[in-house]
């Protein structure tokens, strides 16, 4: 039976966090003073400490996202801050670095192989990246730069969060917006007006539906200028300091520093990737813009299609020519059938078995608990919680959260007491009196995606906590969940479980075709507008003299969208990713999508539910987790060099 979350209190969250950190610190102190140094005495305790703190995070900090009581959530938040601080400080510990480097010089260390070798190398890399190889003076400078960078990153996010702007509009000016949207708006400052803020639920529907083109332009201008005055100086200082820190640490640029530990490895490889990908997307986008320009011209007589037009005409096309009633689709996806489909399919393809446990002792009575077993051997691999219905105070989006991490012995059994545990947290409509919980297709896709992360964690055969999914290269970690998403668009797969909740009729094939067509509408522009443009922008700013040419780069890279620049705007000021860990890493979204699709190509070729491909995928991609470089895993699974051909083919394009 799992951990008893029913007994969690704010005090318990605090004490279990304190206890784990104290125990971890003791392990680290022992590692730092072990004499003589050895793998078991010097390196292993660092991984043990990591695992302990991760587990405490799953018991305590995780409660911030899901616990029904506000006081427990607050305690979870405080625990998360403590744990993050502890984790961030680890590579800066000089005593530890000294001990590990002394060990690395021994003959025993030189003879290490496999995951032990890799763990040692990764620790040495962490210490080097933290500046521990530098003379004292430079190390101190790196420390000062880093603290200032963290301050600026926090300020950057806060400035975005605190920025308030919008438009007060009359009912007439809201022409085109649906009644329920207008009903949700707060009153404006003057009588008879409505406040349209820049929050996503206000902004996007406005750009998609407002007939008044001048107002779409004005709202986009304000949206693009969020946090402009407060963040313009912050971004300049931040980019400059990152460049300086990269130089102190011996890197040519911040991009070189950031990409070093990712699958791409070097910025050059990312540039090659983007330069191959963008031209075919640009061709497709030009055709999409042509179609929408014709609609604009017939509405307004103007042929100059602009950035504030595309969401409007995209949504017109969607409504008029690709109309899909998503609620009607959801009637084919009652929740139990979706879960049965997900478990049945992934069980068959990956050789797994799932068993629901009664009385899961979870944080809320709605939460269910399942075991994952290896089908051929019956071995228990781990467990996962499923928490799907909205509640007050619960995390509002969807995520997979690893609770305790896998650390397998050489024979595949778990080291230590606890098997890996994970949780899938989402918000789908609960059952009503007349109907079961009916899942929108986008949520079916989301559940498959998040479940991909759960499997990636639980089937892992990595020997160390360090090589759990947390440490899969960030530009690859989403790729395994892509495979899962693909299944939700395949008529042959959907037919197996998507049945109307009343008639039991399987989902009609033409309905799936229409779903696919709607998904692919204007996908060129949608991919370029954010994913590709911001990847290029982010990378350029962190390369060479990027920090000195911010305005020029911001303006020029807008060209990636194939639309004219919106004069007088600077949306870099509200590009939160650049200050929240995605710096010189935003490209990872499109990178992992492309290579996720690349892996899917083997399923397409050999059978989309073929257990032989599934078995190979489990062995080559899921089980190694982070114990191998993603590049190597991908080549092994594909049996060739990675390619963007499948990604482009799925969009109806041929590679450049
Ligand atoms: Zn994901």
mmCIF file of C-alpha atoms in Angstrom, residues 66 254 289 324 412:
data_model
loop_
_atom_site.group_PDB
_atom_site.id
_atom_site.type_symbol
_atom_site.label_atom_id
_atom_site.label_comp_id
_atom_site.label_asym_id
_atom_site.label_seq_id
_atom_site.Cartn_x
_atom_site.Cartn_y
_atom_site.Cartn_z
ATOM 1 C CA UNK A 66 -3.405 19.048 -5.415
ATOM 2 C CA UNK A 254 25.232 31.695 -23.316
ATOM 3 C CA UNK A 289 -1.887 33.601 -45.735
ATOM 4 C CA UNK A 324 -16.497 20.139 -35.737
ATOM 5 C CA UNK A 412 15.895 -4.801 -12.675
#
